CSV table of C-alpha atoms in Angstrom, one decimal:
chain,number,residue,atom,x,y,z
Y,23,MET,CA,52.9,127.3,91.6
Y,24,ALA,CA,55.9,128.6,89.6
Y,25,ASP,CA,59.5,127.9,91.0
Y,26,PRO,CA,60.7,131.0,92.8
Y,27,ALA,CA,64.2,130.5,91.0
Y,28,ASP,CA,62.3,130.7,87.7
Y,29,ILE,CA,60.4,133.7,88.6
Y,30,ALA,CA,63.6,135.5,89.8
Y,31,HIS,CA,65.4,134.6,86.6
Y,32,LEU,CA,62.8,136.1,84.5
Y,33,LEU,CA,62.6,139.3,86.6
Y,34,ARG,CA,66.2,139.6,86.2
Y,35,ARG,CA,66.0,139.5,82.6
Y,36,THR,CA,62.8,141.5,81.9
Y,37,GLU,CA,62.9,143.9,85.1
Y,38,PHE,CA,66.8,144.2,85.5
Y,39,VAL,CA,66.0,143.4,89.3
Y,40,ALA,CA,64.4,140.4,91.0
Y,41,ARG,CA,62.5,142.4,93.8
Y,42,GLN,CA,61.5,140.2,96.3
Y,43,ALA,CA,57.9,141.4,96.5
Y,44,ARG,CA,57.6,140.7,92.8
Y,45,VAL,CA,58.8,137.1,93.2
Y,46,THR,CA,56.4,136.8,95.9
Y,47,GLU,CA,53.6,138.0,93.7
Y,48,LEU,CA,54.4,135.9,90.8
Y,49,GLU,CA,55.5,132.6,92.2
Y,50,ALA,CA,51.9,131.9,93.1
Y,51,GLY,CA,50.7,131.5,89.4
Y,52,THR,CA,52.3,130.0,86.4
Y,53,ILE,CA,55.2,130.7,84.2
Y,54,ALA,CA,52.8,131.8,81.6
Y,55,ALA,CA,50.9,134.2,84.0
Y,56,ALA,CA,54.2,135.6,85.3
Y,57,VAL,CA,55.3,136.2,81.6
Y,58,THR,CA,52.0,137.9,81.0
Y,59,ASN,CA,52.3,140.1,84.0
Y,60,VAL,CA,55.7,141.5,83.2
Y,61,MET,CA,54.5,142.2,79.7
Y,62,ASP,CA,51.7,144.5,80.8
Y,63,PHE,CA,52.9,147.9,80.8
Y,64,THR,CA,49.4,149.2,82.1
Y,65,ALA,CA,50.8,150.0,85.4
Y,66,ASN,CA,53.4,152.4,83.8
Y,67,ALA,CA,50.6,154.9,82.9
Y,68,ASN,CA,52.0,155.6,79.2
Y,69,PRO,CA,55.2,157.2,80.2
Y,70,GLN,CA,56.2,160.3,78.5
Y,71,ILE,CA,59.5,162.4,77.9
Y,72,PRO,CA,60.1,164.9,80.7
Y,73,ALA,CA,59.3,168.4,79.6
Y,74,ASN,CA,62.7,169.8,79.8
Y,75,LEU,CA,63.8,167.0,77.3
Y,76,VAL,CA,61.1,167.7,74.7
Y,77,THR,CA,62.5,170.7,73.1
Y,78,HIS,CA,66.4,171.1,72.2
Y,79,ASP,CA,68.5,173.7,74.1
Y,80,SER,CA,71.5,174.5,72.0
Y,81,ALA,CA,72.7,176.7,74.9
Y,82,ASN,CA,72.6,173.7,77.4
Y,83,SER,CA,73.0,170.6,75.0
Y,84,TYR,CA,75.3,168.7,77.1
Y,85,GLY,CA,73.3,169.4,80.2
Y,86,GLN,CA,70.4,168.0,78.4
Y,87,PHE,CA,72.5,164.9,77.5
Y,88,ILE,CA,73.1,164.4,81.2
Y,89,ALA,CA,69.6,164.9,82.4
Y,90,ALA,CA,68.3,162.3,79.6
Y,91,HIS,CA,71.0,160.0,80.5
Y,92,ASN,CA,70.0,160.2,84.2
Y,93,TRP,CA,66.3,160.1,83.5
Y,94,TRP,CA,66.4,157.0,81.5
Y,95,LEU,CA,68.6,154.9,84.1
Y,96,ASP,CA,66.3,156.3,86.8
Y,97,SER,CA,63.4,155.1,84.7
Y,98,MET,CA,64.8,151.5,84.2
Y,99,ALA,CA,65.1,151.3,88.1
Y,100,THR,CA,61.7,152.4,89.0
Y,101,ARG,CA,59.2,151.9,86.7
Y,102,PRO,CA,56.5,149.5,88.0
Y,103,ARG,CA,57.1,147.3,84.9
Y,104,PRO,CA,60.5,147.8,83.8
Y,105,PHE,CA,60.4,145.4,81.0
Y,106,GLN,CA,59.2,148.5,78.8
Y,107,GLU,CA,62.4,150.1,79.4
Y,108,LYS,CA,64.3,146.9,78.8
Y,109,MET,CA,62.7,146.6,75.3
Y,110,THR,CA,63.5,150.3,74.8
Y,111,LEU,CA,67.0,149.4,75.5
Y,112,PHE,CA,66.8,146.6,73.2
Y,113,TRP,CA,65.9,148.6,70.1
Y,114,HIS,CA,68.2,151.4,71.1
Y,115,GLY,CA,70.9,148.9,70.6
Y,116,HIS,CA,69.3,147.7,67.2
Y,117,PHE,CA,68.3,150.7,65.4
Y,118,VAL,CA,71.0,152.5,66.8
Y,119,SER,CA,71.8,156.5,66.6
Y,120,GLU,CA,74.5,158.3,68.6
Y,121,TRP,CA,73.7,161.4,70.6
Y,122,GLU,CA,77.2,162.8,69.9
Y,123,VAL,CA,76.3,162.5,66.2
Y,124,VAL,CA,72.8,163.5,66.1
Y,125,SER,CA,73.5,166.3,68.6
Y,126,ARG,CA,69.8,167.4,69.2
Y,127,THR,CA,67.8,166.6,72.4
Y,128,ASP,CA,64.5,166.5,70.8
Y,129,HIS,CA,65.6,164.1,68.0
Y,130,MET,CA,67.2,161.6,70.4
Y,131,MET,CA,64.3,161.8,72.9
Y,132,SER,CA,61.7,161.2,70.1
Y,133,GLN,CA,63.5,158.1,69.0
Y,134,ASN,CA,63.7,156.7,72.6
Y,135,GLN,CA,60.0,157.4,72.9
Y,136,LEU,CA,59.5,155.5,69.7
Y,137,PHE,CA,61.2,152.5,71.0
Y,138,ARG,CA,59.3,152.9,74.1
Y,139,THR,CA,56.0,153.1,72.8
Y,140,SER,CA,56.4,150.5,70.1
Y,141,GLY,CA,58.9,148.2,71.5
Y,142,LEU,CA,56.3,145.2,71.6
Y,143,GLY,CA,54.5,146.4,68.5
Y,144,ASN,CA,54.9,145.4,64.8
Y,145,PHE,CA,58.4,145.2,63.4
Y,146,LEU,CA,57.3,146.3,60.1
Y,147,ALA,CA,55.8,149.3,61.1
Y,148,LEU,CA,58.7,150.3,63.8
Y,149,THR,CA,61.3,149.9,61.0
Y,150,HIS,CA,59.2,152.4,58.8
Y,151,ALA,CA,58.8,154.9,61.7
Y,152,MET,CA,62.6,154.6,62.5
Y,153,ALA,CA,63.6,155.2,58.8
Y,154,LEU,CA,61.9,158.7,58.8
Y,155,GLN,CA,62.6,159.8,62.2
Y,156,PRO,CA,65.2,162.9,62.3
Y,157,ALA,CA,67.8,161.0,64.4
Y,158,MET,CA,68.2,158.4,62.0
Y,159,LEU,CA,68.1,160.5,58.9
Y,160,ILE,CA,71.0,162.6,60.6
Y,161,TYR,CA,72.9,159.7,62.0
Y,162,LEU,CA,73.0,157.6,58.9
Y,163,SER,CA,73.1,160.5,56.5
Y,164,ASN,CA,69.9,159.7,54.7
Y,165,GLY,CA,68.9,163.2,55.3
Y,166,VAL,CA,71.4,164.4,52.8
Y,167,ASN,CA,70.8,161.6,50.3
Y,168,VAL,CA,69.9,163.1,46.8
Y,169,LYS,CA,69.8,162.0,43.4
Y,170,GLY,CA,73.0,162.0,41.3
Y,171,THR,CA,75.2,161.4,44.3
Y,172,PRO,CA,73.3,158.8,46.5
Y,173,ASN,CA,74.4,158.1,50.0
Y,174,GLN,CA,74.7,154.5,50.9
Y,175,ASN,CA,75.0,154.8,54.7
Y,176,PHE,CA,71.5,154.0,55.5
Y,177,ALA,CA,70.6,151.5,52.8
Y,178,ARG,CA,73.5,149.5,53.9
Y,179,GLU,CA,72.8,149.3,57.6
Y,180,LEU,CA,69.2,148.7,56.8
Y,181,LEU,CA,70.2,145.6,54.9
Y,182,GLU,CA,73.4,144.4,56.8
Y,183,LEU,CA,72.3,145.4,60.6
Y,184,PHE,CA,68.6,146.1,60.8
Y,185,THR,CA,66.9,143.5,58.8
Y,186,LEU,CA,68.8,140.9,56.9
Y,187,GLY,CA,72.5,140.4,57.8
Y,188,VAL,CA,75.7,140.1,55.8
Y,189,GLY,CA,75.5,137.5,53.0
Y,190,ASN,CA,71.8,137.9,52.4
Y,191,TYR,CA,72.3,140.7,49.9
Y,192,ALA,CA,74.4,142.0,47.1
Y,193,GLU,CA,76.5,145.2,46.8
Y,194,ASP,CA,74.2,146.2,43.8
Y,195,ASP,CA,71.1,145.8,46.4
Y,196,VAL,CA,72.7,148.5,48.7
Y,197,ALA,CA,73.3,150.8,45.7
Y,198,GLU,CA,69.9,150.6,44.3
Y,199,ALA,CA,68.2,150.9,47.8
Y,200,ALA,CA,70.2,154.0,48.2
Y,201,ARG,CA,68.9,155.4,44.9
Y,202,ALA,CA,65.3,154.5,46.2
Y,203,TRP,CA,65.9,156.5,49.2
Y,204,THR,CA,67.0,159.9,47.7
Y,205,GLY,CA,64.8,162.6,48.5
Y,206,HIS,CA,63.8,161.3,51.8
Y,207,ASN,CA,65.7,163.9,53.6
Y,208,TYR,CA,65.9,166.1,56.9
Y,209,ASN,CA,65.0,169.9,56.5
Y,210,THR,CA,67.5,171.8,58.6
Y,211,THR,CA,65.0,174.5,58.8
Y,212,THR,CA,62.1,172.6,60.4
Y,213,LYS,CA,64.3,170.0,62.1
Y,214,ALA,CA,62.0,167.6,60.6
Y,215,TYR,CA,61.8,164.9,57.9
Y,216,GLU,CA,60.8,166.1,54.4
Y,217,PHE,CA,60.3,164.2,51.1
Y,218,ARG,CA,61.9,166.3,48.4
Y,219,PRO,CA,60.5,165.0,44.9
Y,220,THR,CA,63.0,167.0,43.0
Y,221,ARG,CA,65.8,165.1,44.8
Y,222,HIS,CA,64.1,161.8,44.4
Y,223,ASP,CA,65.7,159.3,41.9
Y,224,THR,CA,62.7,158.1,39.9
Y,225,GLY,CA,64.5,156.2,37.3
Y,226,ASP,CA,64.4,152.3,37.4
Y,227,LYS,CA,66.2,150.3,39.9
Y,228,THR,CA,67.0,146.7,40.4
Y,229,PHE,CA,66.4,145.5,43.8
Y,230,PHE,CA,66.8,141.9,44.6
Y,231,GLY,CA,66.2,141.2,41.0
Y,232,ILE,CA,63.3,143.2,40.3
Y,233,THR,CA,63.2,146.3,38.1
Y,234,ARG,CA,61.1,149.1,38.5
Y,235,ASN,CA,60.9,152.7,39.9
Y,236,TRP,CA,61.5,151.6,43.7
Y,237,ASP,CA,60.9,154.1,46.4
Y,238,GLY,CA,62.6,153.8,49.5
Y,239,PRO,CA,59.7,152.9,52.0
Y,240,GLU,CA,59.0,150.1,49.3
Y,241,THR,CA,62.3,148.3,50.1
Y,242,ILE,CA,61.2,147.8,53.7
Y,243,ASN,CA,58.2,146.3,52.3
Y,244,GLU,CA,59.9,144.0,50.1
Y,245,ILE,CA,62.0,142.7,52.8
Y,246,LEU,CA,59.7,142.6,55.5
Y,247,SER,CA,56.4,141.7,53.8
Y,248,VAL,CA,56.3,141.1,50.2
Y,249,ASN,CA,59.5,138.8,49.5
Y,250,THR,CA,58.8,135.8,51.8
Y,251,ALA,CA,62.2,134.5,51.6
Y,252,LYS,CA,63.6,137.8,52.7
Y,253,GLN,CA,61.0,138.2,55.4
Y,254,LEU,CA,61.9,134.7,56.9
Y,255,ILE,CA,65.9,135.7,57.0
Y,256,ALA,CA,64.9,139.0,58.9
Y,257,ALA,CA,62.5,137.2,61.2
Y,258,LYS,CA,65.5,134.9,62.2
Y,259,LEU,CA,68.0,137.7,62.7
Y,260,ILE,CA,65.5,139.4,65.2
Y,261,ALA,CA,64.6,136.2,66.8
Y,262,LYS,CA,68.0,135.2,67.5
Y,263,LYS,CA,69.0,138.8,68.5
Y,264,LEU,CA,66.3,139.2,71.0
Y,265,TRP,CA,67.0,135.6,72.3
Y,266,GLU,CA,70.7,136.5,72.9
Y,267,PHE,CA,69.5,139.8,74.5
Y,268,LEU,CA,67.2,137.9,77.1
Y,269,ALA,CA,68.8,134.3,77.4
Y,270,TYR,CA,72.0,133.5,76.1
Y,271,PRO,CA,74.4,133.8,73.2
Y,272,LYS,CA,74.4,131.3,70.2
Y,273,PRO,CA,71.2,129.4,70.4
Y,274,ALA,CA,70.5,126.1,68.9
Y,275,ALA,CA,69.2,126.5,65.1
Y,276,TYR,CA,66.0,124.8,65.9
Y,277,ILE,CA,65.2,127.4,68.4
Y,278,VAL,CA,65.7,130.1,66.1
Y,279,ASP,CA,63.9,128.5,63.3
Y,280,GLU,CA,61.0,127.9,65.7
Y,281,LEU,CA,60.6,131.3,67.2
Y,282,ALA,CA,61.2,132.8,63.3
Y,283,ALA,CA,58.3,130.7,62.1
Y,284,LEU,CA,55.9,132.2,64.8
Y,285,PHE,CA,57.2,135.6,64.4
Y,286,VAL,CA,56.2,135.3,60.5
Y,287,LEU,CA,53.1,133.8,61.4
Y,288,ASN,CA,52.1,136.6,63.5
Y,289,ASN,CA,52.8,139.2,60.7
Y,290,LEU,CA,56.0,140.3,62.7
Y,291,GLU,CA,54.2,141.4,65.7
Y,292,ILE,CA,57.0,141.7,68.3
Y,293,ARG,CA,54.7,140.9,71.7
Y,294,PRO,CA,54.1,137.2,70.5
Y,295,LEU,CA,57.7,136.5,69.7
Y,296,VAL,CA,58.9,137.8,73.0
Y,297,GLU,CA,56.1,136.1,74.9
Y,298,ALA,CA,57.4,132.8,73.1
Y,299,ILE,CA,61.0,133.4,74.3
Y,300,LEU,CA,60.0,134.1,78.0
Y,301,ASN,CA,57.9,130.7,77.9
Y,302,ARG,CA,60.1,128.3,76.3
Y,303,PRO,CA,61.6,125.8,78.7
Y,304,GLU,CA,65.1,126.6,77.3
Y,305,PHE,CA,64.7,130.0,78.7
Y,306,TYR,CA,64.6,128.5,82.4
Y,307,SER,CA,67.7,126.2,81.8
Y,308,ALA,CA,70.9,126.5,83.6
Y,309,GLU,CA,72.5,127.6,80.4
Y,310,ALA,CA,70.3,130.5,80.6
Y,311,LYS,CA,70.5,131.4,84.1
Y,312,GLN,CA,74.0,131.5,83.8
Y,313,GLY,CA,74.4,132.5,80.3
Y,314,LEU,CA,74.6,136.5,80.4
Y,315,VAL,CA,76.9,139.0,82.0
Y,316,ARG,CA,74.9,142.2,83.2
Y,317,THR,CA,75.9,145.0,81.0
Y,318,PRO,CA,77.0,148.0,82.6
Y,319,ALA,CA,73.5,149.8,82.6
Y,320,GLU,CA,71.8,146.7,83.9
Y,321,TRP,CA,74.6,146.5,86.5
Y,322,VAL,CA,73.9,150.1,87.6
Y,323,VAL,CA,70.1,149.7,87.2
Y,324,ASN,CA,70.4,146.9,89.8
Y,325,LEU,CA,72.4,149.2,92.3
Y,326,LEU,CA,69.9,152.1,91.8
Y,327,ALA,CA,67.0,149.7,92.6
Y,328,ARG,CA,68.8,148.0,95.6
Y,329,THR,CA,70.2,151.3,97.3
Y,330,GLY,CA,67.4,153.9,96.2
Y,331,LEU,CA,70.2,156.1,95.0
Y,332,THR,CA,69.6,158.2,91.9
Y,333,SER,CA,71.8,158.1,88.9
Y,334,ALA,CA,72.4,162.0,89.3
Y,335,ALA,CA,73.5,161.2,93.0
Y,336,ILE,CA,76.1,158.7,91.9
Y,337,ASN,CA,77.0,160.7,88.7
Y,338,VAL,CA,76.8,157.3,86.8
Y,339,GLN,CA,77.6,159.2,83.5
Y,340,GLY,CA,80.8,160.0,84.6
Y,341,TYR,CA,81.9,156.2,84.8
Y,342,SER,CA,79.8,155.0,82.1
Y,343,GLU,CA,82.5,155.5,79.4
Y,344,ALA,CA,85.0,153.6,81.4
Y,345,MET,CA,82.6,150.8,82.0
Y,346,GLY,CA,81.9,150.5,78.3
Y,347,GLN,CA,78.3,151.5,77.9
Y,348,MET,CA,76.9,154.9,78.0
Y,349,VAL,CA,73.2,155.0,77.1
Y,350,PHE,CA,72.3,157.2,74.2
Y,351,ASN,CA,75.8,156.7,72.8
Y,352,PRO,CA,76.6,153.4,71.6
Y,353,PRO,CA,80.1,152.6,70.4
Y,354,ASN,CA,79.0,152.4,66.6
Y,355,VAL,CA,76.2,151.6,64.5
Y,356,ALA,CA,76.3,148.0,65.4
Y,357,GLY,CA,75.4,148.6,69.0
Y,358,TRP,CA,76.7,146.8,72.1
Y,359,LYS,CA,77.7,143.0,72.0
Y,360,ASN,CA,77.5,140.8,75.3
Y,361,ASN,CA,79.5,138.9,77.8
Y,362,SER,CA,83.1,139.0,76.8
Y,363,TYR,CA,82.5,142.3,75.6
Y,364,TRP,CA,82.1,143.6,79.2
Y,365,MET,CA,85.0,141.6,80.6
Y,366,THR,CA,88.0,143.7,80.0
Y,367,THR,CA,90.3,144.9,82.5
Y,368,SER,CA,89.2,148.4,81.8
Y,369,ALA,CA,85.6,147.9,82.1
Y,370,LEU,CA,85.7,145.9,85.2
Y,371,SER,CA,88.1,148.7,86.6
Y,372,GLY,CA,85.2,151.1,85.7
Y,373,ARG,CA,82.6,149.1,87.6
Y,374,ALA,CA,85.0,149.1,90.7
Y,375,ASN,CA,85.4,153.1,90.6
Y,376,LEU,CA,81.5,153.3,90.5
Y,377,ALA,CA,81.0,150.8,93.4
Y,378,LYS,CA,83.4,152.9,95.5
Y,379,ARG,CA,81.3,155.9,94.8
Y,380,VAL,CA,78.2,153.8,95.7
Y,381,ALA,CA,80.1,152.6,98.9
Y,382,GLY,CA,81.0,156.1,99.9
Y,383,LEU,CA,77.4,157.4,99.6
Y,384,LEU,CA,76.0,154.4,101.3
Y,385,ARG,CA,78.3,155.0,104.3
Y,386,ALA,CA,77.5,158.7,104.6
Y,387,ASN,CA,75.8,159.6,107.8
Y,388,GLY,CA,76.8,156.5,109.6
Y,389,GLY,CA,75.4,154.1,107.1
Y,390,PHE,CA,76.0,150.4,107.7
Y,391,ASP,CA,77.9,151.2,111.0
Y,392,GLY,CA,75.9,148.6,112.7
Y,393,LEU,CA,77.9,146.1,111.1
Y,394,TYR,CA,80.5,147.0,113.6
Y,395,ALA,CA,78.7,145.0,116.3
Y,396,MET,CA,78.0,141.9,114.1
Y,397,SER,CA,80.2,139.1,113.5
Y,398,VAL,CA,82.3,138.8,110.4
Y,399,ALA,CA,80.1,136.3,108.9
Y,400,ASP,CA,76.8,138.1,109.8
Y,401,SER,CA,78.2,141.2,108.3
Y,402,VAL,CA,78.8,139.4,105.1
Y,403,ASP,CA,75.4,137.9,105.0
Y,404,TYR,CA,73.7,141.3,105.9
Y,405,VAL,CA,75.5,143.1,102.8
Y,406,VAL,CA,74.8,140.0,100.5
Y,407,ASN,CA,71.0,140.3,101.3
Y,408,TYR,CA,70.9,144.1,101.0
Y,409,PHE,CA,72.1,143.5,97.5
Y,410,GLY,CA,69.6,140.8,96.9
Y,411,LEU,CA,72.4,138.3,96.2
Y,412,ALA,CA,71.5,135.6,98.7
Y,413,PRO,CA,72.4,132.8,98.4
Y,414,LEU,CA,76.0,133.3,97.2
Y,415,ALA,CA,78.0,130.3,96.1
Y,416,ALA,CA,80.1,128.9,98.9
Y,417,SER,CA,83.3,130.0,97.4
Y,418,SER,CA,82.0,133.7,97.0
Y,419,ARG,CA,80.6,133.9,100.6
Y,420,THR,CA,83.9,132.3,101.9
Y,421,ALA,CA,86.1,134.7,100.0
Y,422,LEU,CA,84.1,137.6,101.3
Y,423,ILE,CA,84.4,136.4,105.0
Y,424,ASN,CA,88.2,135.8,104.6
Y,425,ALA,CA,88.8,139.3,103.0
Y,426,HIS,CA,86.5,141.1,105.7
Y,427,GLN,CA,87.9,139.1,108.4
Y,428,ALA,CA,91.6,140.0,107.4
Y,429,GLU,CA,90.6,143.8,107.0
Y,430,ARG,CA,89.0,143.7,110.5
Y,431,GLY,CA,92.1,142.4,112.0
Y,432,ALA,CA,94.2,144.9,110.3
Y,433,SER,CA,92.0,147.9,111.2
Y,434,ASN,CA,93.4,148.0,114.9
Y,435,GLY,CA,90.1,148.3,116.1
Y,436,SER,CA,88.6,150.7,113.4
Y,437,ASN,CA,86.4,148.9,110.9
Y,438,SER,CA,85.1,151.7,108.9
Y,439,ARG,CA,87.4,151.0,105.9
Y,440,ALA,CA,86.5,147.2,106.3
Y,441,VAL,CA,83.0,148.0,106.1
Y,442,THR,CA,83.3,150.0,103.1
Y,443,ASN,CA,85.6,147.4,101.3
Y,444,LEU,CA,82.9,144.8,102.0
Y,445,LEU,CA,80.1,146.9,100.3
Y,446,ILE,CA,82.4,147.4,97.3
Y,447,MET,CA,83.8,143.7,97.1
Y,448,THR,CA,79.9,142.6,97.2
Y,449,MET,CA,79.1,144.8,94.5
Y,450,LEU,CA,81.8,143.2,92.5
Y,451,THR,CA,81.0,139.7,93.1
Y,452,GLY,CA,80.3,137.0,90.2
Y,453,GLU,CA,77.0,136.8,91.4
Y,454,MET,CA,76.3,140.6,91.0
Y,455,ASN,CA,77.6,140.5,87.6
Y,456,VAL,CA,76.6,137.1,86.3
Y,457,PRO,CA,73.3,136.6,88.3
Y,458,SER,CA,71.9,132.9,88.1
């Protein structure tokens, strides 16, 4: 049997929430069996984009953005196998496009669905598909990249952020890759990708020391398939980034090297790489279990799952910018960082304001009034269990007990505010933000 604490950790990192029913289901087997289970998306029944978000509505584009934002967060909280949405979120933060730049619902949702259906597929194929999607063509300007005046935006990020990383290419490689991608454009009439031969530079280009008439997609093949040295560099970049997304920052070089070698051996298939990450003993170490601060999206999804509230009911979008993470709108092409990135005064204040909103909704119609009749300690334990945080560290539990006791004592017999504040304080505990 697997250690329940290890199963809970696996679920928190893959399914956002360690639901007790899932822990009980998976602890009877091995870690390997549990990993296979969370990576089996059959139970999700091939989820599709809602009909109201498939077609762009120029008269209601902001309303569509809010609907998409709420739908995706609710999907993270309610999918039978939420790891599909977790991987969608990973690729959304890697192959970044911003809704406010693209400004089309159909394009952003098509990209979102690509990440959902291909998140555990082949990295080479995913990179090719991403490059020609309208959202990316618009966001990084390749849609207007033409011979004579090549636009380097997409070529630069393809090398710097998407595949190789700084220091593994030269400026001349960016310039020549940009020329190679000319003519792979966006048709503003059909709202689709279109290759325009007359706008494609057919001259010789020197890319990574090889001179010939390079075409754009061939640059992806060169990096991820043909040039084995570059392929390994890209494999290390993705292996490290996935490890830091799922486990903890700054993994030892040997971990990255071993994962990258496996990634290459499997022809850049993502599923074996992720499976290897989730099965490594280091993934279940104390460093891993205490290694990541929940992002705002992960923190919100945990609240949605625990409370049964919806993103729309809470109006999560109204708090997201203050918390530092609004899905569909990463801060820039580099996406979101982790840990200390979220631990700013303003970001924590944003979480506190959302927690107040959630507490108000939970208290409506007499919610949690039963705490009035409980002892202070029992009230704290009840709320902690409600949010799935038991057992708390002794220091956290004592702090909650002392604060709740003081508020009850100051309430002159009316404990309503004390109960509301207990809910808020529990949502803001270290255990809720850095689960172990």
